[in-house]
Coordinates of C-alpha atoms in Angstrom, one line a residue:
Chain A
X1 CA -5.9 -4.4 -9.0
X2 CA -4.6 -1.8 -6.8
X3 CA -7.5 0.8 -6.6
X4 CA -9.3 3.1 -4.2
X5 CA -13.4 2.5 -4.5
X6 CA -15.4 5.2 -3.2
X7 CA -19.1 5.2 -1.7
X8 CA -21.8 7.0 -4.2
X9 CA -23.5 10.5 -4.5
X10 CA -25.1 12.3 -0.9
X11 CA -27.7 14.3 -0.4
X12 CA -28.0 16.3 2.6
X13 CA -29.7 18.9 4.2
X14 CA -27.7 21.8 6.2
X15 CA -27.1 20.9 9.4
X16 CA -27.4 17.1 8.9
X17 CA -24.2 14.7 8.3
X18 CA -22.3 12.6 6.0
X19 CA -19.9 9.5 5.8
X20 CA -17.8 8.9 2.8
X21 CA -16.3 5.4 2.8
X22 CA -13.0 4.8 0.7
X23 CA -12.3 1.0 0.1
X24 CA -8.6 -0.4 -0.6
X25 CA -7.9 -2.8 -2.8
X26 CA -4.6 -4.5 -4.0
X27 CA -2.2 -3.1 -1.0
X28 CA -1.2 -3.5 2.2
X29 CA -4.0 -0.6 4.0
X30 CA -2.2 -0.3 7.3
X31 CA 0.8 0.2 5.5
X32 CA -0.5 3.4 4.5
X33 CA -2.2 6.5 5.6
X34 CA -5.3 7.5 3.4
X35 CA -5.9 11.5 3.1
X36 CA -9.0 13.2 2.3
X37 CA -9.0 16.6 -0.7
X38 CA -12.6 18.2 -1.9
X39 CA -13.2 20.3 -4.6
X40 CA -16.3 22.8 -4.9
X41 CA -18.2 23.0 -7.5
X42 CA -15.7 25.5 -10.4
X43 CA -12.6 26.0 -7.2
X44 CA -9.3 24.1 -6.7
X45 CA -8.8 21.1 -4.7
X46 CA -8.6 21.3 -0.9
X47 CA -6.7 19.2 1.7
X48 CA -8.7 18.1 4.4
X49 CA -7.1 15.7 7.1
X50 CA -4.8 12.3 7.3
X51 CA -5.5 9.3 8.7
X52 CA -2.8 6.3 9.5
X53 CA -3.9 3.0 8.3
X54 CA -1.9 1.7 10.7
X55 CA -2.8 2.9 14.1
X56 CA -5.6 5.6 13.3
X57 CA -3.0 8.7 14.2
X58 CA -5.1 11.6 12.6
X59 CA -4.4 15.1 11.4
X60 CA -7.4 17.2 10.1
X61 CA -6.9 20.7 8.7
X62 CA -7.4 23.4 10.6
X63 CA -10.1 25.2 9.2
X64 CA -12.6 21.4 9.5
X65 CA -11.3 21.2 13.2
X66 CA -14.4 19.8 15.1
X67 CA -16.7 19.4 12.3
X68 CA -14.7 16.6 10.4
X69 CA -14.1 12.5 11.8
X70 CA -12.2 10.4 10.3
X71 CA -11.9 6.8 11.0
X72 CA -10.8 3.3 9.5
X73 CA -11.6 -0.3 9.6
X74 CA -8.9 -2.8 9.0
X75 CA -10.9 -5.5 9.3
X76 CA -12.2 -4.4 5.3
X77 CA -9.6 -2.5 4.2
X78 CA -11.7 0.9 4.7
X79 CA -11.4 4.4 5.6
X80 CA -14.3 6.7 6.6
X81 CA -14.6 10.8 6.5
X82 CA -17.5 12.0 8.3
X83 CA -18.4 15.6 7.9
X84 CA -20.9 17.1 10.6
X85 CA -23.3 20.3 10.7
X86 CA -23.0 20.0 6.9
X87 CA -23.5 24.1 5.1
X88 CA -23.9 25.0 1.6
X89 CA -20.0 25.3 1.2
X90 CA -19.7 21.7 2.0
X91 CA -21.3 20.7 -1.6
X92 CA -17.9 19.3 -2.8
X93 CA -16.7 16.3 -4.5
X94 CA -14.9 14.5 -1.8
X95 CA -11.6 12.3 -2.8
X96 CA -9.5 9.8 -0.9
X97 CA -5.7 9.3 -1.7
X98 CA -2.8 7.1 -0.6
X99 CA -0.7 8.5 1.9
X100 CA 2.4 7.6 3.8
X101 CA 1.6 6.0 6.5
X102 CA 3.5 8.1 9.1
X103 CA 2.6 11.7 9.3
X104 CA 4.5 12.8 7.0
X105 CA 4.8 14.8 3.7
X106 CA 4.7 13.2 0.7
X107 CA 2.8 13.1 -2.9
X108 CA -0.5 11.2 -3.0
X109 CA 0.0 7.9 -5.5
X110 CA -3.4 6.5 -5.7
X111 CA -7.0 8.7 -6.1
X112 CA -9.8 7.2 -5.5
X113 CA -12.8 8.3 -8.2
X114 CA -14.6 10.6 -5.9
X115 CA -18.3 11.1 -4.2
X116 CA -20.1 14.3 -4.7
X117 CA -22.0 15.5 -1.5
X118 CA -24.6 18.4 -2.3
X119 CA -25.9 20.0 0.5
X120 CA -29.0 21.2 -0.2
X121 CA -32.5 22.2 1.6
Chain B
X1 CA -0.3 28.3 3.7
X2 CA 1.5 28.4 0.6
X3 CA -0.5 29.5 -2.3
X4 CA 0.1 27.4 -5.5
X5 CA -0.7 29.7 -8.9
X6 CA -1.1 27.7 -12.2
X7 CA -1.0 29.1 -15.6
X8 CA -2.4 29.6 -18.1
X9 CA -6.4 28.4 -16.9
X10 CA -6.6 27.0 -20.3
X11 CA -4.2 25.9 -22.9
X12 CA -5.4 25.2 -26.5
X13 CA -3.0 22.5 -28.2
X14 CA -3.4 20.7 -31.3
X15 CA -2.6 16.7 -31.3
X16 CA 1.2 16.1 -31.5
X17 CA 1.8 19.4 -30.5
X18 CA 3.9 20.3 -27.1
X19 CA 2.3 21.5 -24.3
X20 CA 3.8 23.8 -21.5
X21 CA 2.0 24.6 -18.1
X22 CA 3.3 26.4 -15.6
X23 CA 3.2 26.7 -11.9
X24 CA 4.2 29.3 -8.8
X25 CA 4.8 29.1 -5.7
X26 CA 4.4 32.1 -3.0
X27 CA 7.2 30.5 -1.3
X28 CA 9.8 28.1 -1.8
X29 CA 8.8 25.1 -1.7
X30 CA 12.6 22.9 -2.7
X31 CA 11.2 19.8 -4.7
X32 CA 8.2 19.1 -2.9
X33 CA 6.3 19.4 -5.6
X34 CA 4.2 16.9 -7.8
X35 CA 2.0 17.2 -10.7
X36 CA -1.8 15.3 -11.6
X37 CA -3.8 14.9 -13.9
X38 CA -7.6 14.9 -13.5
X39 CA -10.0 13.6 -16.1
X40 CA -14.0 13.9 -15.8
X41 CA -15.8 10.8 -13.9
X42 CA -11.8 9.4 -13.2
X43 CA -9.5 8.4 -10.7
X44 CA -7.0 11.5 -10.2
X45 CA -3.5 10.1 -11.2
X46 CA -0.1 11.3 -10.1
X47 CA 2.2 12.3 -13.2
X48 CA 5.4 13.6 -11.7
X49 CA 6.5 13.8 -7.5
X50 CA 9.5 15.5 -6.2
X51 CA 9.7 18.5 -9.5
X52 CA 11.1 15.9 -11.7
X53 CA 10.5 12.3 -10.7
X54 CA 7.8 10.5 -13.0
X55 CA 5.8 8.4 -11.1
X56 CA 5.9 4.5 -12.1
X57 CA 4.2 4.1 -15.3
X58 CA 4.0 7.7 -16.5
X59 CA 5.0 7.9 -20.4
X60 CA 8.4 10.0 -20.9
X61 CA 6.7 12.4 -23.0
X62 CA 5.8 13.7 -19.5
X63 CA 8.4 15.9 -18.0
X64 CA 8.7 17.6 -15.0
X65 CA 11.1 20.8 -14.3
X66 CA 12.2 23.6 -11.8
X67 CA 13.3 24.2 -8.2
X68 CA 12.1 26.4 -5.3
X69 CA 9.0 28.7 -6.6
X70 CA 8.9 28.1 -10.5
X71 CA 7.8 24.7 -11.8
X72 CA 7.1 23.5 -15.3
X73 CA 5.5 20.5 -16.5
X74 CA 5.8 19.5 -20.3
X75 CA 4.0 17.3 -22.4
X76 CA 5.9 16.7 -25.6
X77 CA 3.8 15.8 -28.2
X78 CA 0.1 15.5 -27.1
X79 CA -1.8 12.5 -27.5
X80 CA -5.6 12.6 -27.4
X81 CA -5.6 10.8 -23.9
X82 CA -4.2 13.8 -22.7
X83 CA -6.5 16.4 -22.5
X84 CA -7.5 17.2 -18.8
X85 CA -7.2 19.2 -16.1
X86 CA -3.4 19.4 -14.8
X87 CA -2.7 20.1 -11.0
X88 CA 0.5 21.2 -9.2
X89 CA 0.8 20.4 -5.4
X90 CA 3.5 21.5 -2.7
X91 CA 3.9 19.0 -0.2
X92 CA 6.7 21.4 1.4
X93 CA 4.5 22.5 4.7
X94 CA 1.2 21.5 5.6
X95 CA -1.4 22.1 4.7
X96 CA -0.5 20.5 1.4
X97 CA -1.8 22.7 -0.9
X98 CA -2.7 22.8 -5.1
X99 CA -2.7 24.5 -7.9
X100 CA -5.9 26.0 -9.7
X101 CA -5.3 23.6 -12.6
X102 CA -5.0 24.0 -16.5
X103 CA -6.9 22.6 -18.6
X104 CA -5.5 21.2 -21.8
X105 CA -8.0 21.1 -24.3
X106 CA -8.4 20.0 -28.3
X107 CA -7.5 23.4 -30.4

């Protein structure tokens, strides 16, 4: 079955970091990119960064620019967003979506079913 | 960025009934635009890419509409699996950018 399987709930304290895994199933992974969106808690959905599934070409939003890593592992099909000196704002439910593999614009086909990160002292 | 408002925040339909939400762009955007729905504890699923397209397995009753800064999506006679939140998302210019969302709920 062609699916996106996301890691379970975080909970971190500011300052600390997490790592969100995102595990294809039922496609080709380095024929596609994956792309990372997180919604707050009540807010809209946020675009975060691209990664190619391909050659690990990344993209990250500017506004996450040195706090956000993402990476991927071909070897299980698996794409990784870590988040770093993690603040209140950052309590979000975090999503993976299929993306074109190039850097390029397109609509994201496939969701995985999200991993809430609370940030919390 | 462009800045992607949806309309109404919440929409009240009865079963069977049509359903009409609405989204604006602060710029134009051509037909970069696609449309998902998001249900509570579920995988996000792509309705409708490029304005109009519906994506592969989509029921027709979903439909797509517009050009430029003014998009509609219609749901032509509601089905109980329907009610969610809906999202609109220009993939014009990066960032990529969405909607608030509707919700479509029971009346």
């Amino acid at each position: 079955q062609v699916q996106l399987v996301q890691s379970g709930a975080e909970v971190k304290k500011p300052g600390a970091s997490v790592k969100v895994s995102c595990q294809a199933f039922g496609y080709p992974f380095t024929n596609y990119g994956i792309t990372w969106v997180r919604q707050a808690p009540g807010q809209g959905l946020e675009w975060m960064g691209w990664i190619s599934g391909d050659n690990g070409n990344e993209n990250y939003a500017q506004k996450l620019q040195g706090r956000v890593i993402m990476t991927t592992d071909t070897s299980t099909n698996t794409a990784y967003l870590e988040l770093r000196s993690l603040r209140s704002d950052d309590t979000a439910v975090y999503y993976c979506a299929r993306a074109p593999e190039e850097w390029e614009l397109d609509a994201f086909d496939l969701w995985g079913q999200g991993t809430m990160v609370t940030v919390s002292s | 960025e462009i800045v992607m408002t949806q309309s109404p925040a919440t929409l009240s339909v009865s079963p069977g009934e049509r359903a009409t939400l609405s989204c604006r762009a602060s710029q134009s955007v051509s037909s970069n635009l696609a449309w998902y729905q998001q249900k509570p504890g579920q995988a996000s699923r792509l309705l409708i890419h490029g304005a109009t397209t519906r994506a592969t397995g989509i029921p027709a009753r979903f439909s797509g509409s517009g050009s430029g800064t003014e998009f509609t999506l219609t749901i032509s006679s509601l089905q109980s699996e329907d009610f969610a939140v809906y999202y609109c998302q220009q993939y014009n210019n990066w960032p990529v950018t969405f909607g608030g969302g509707t919700k479509v709920e029971i009346k």
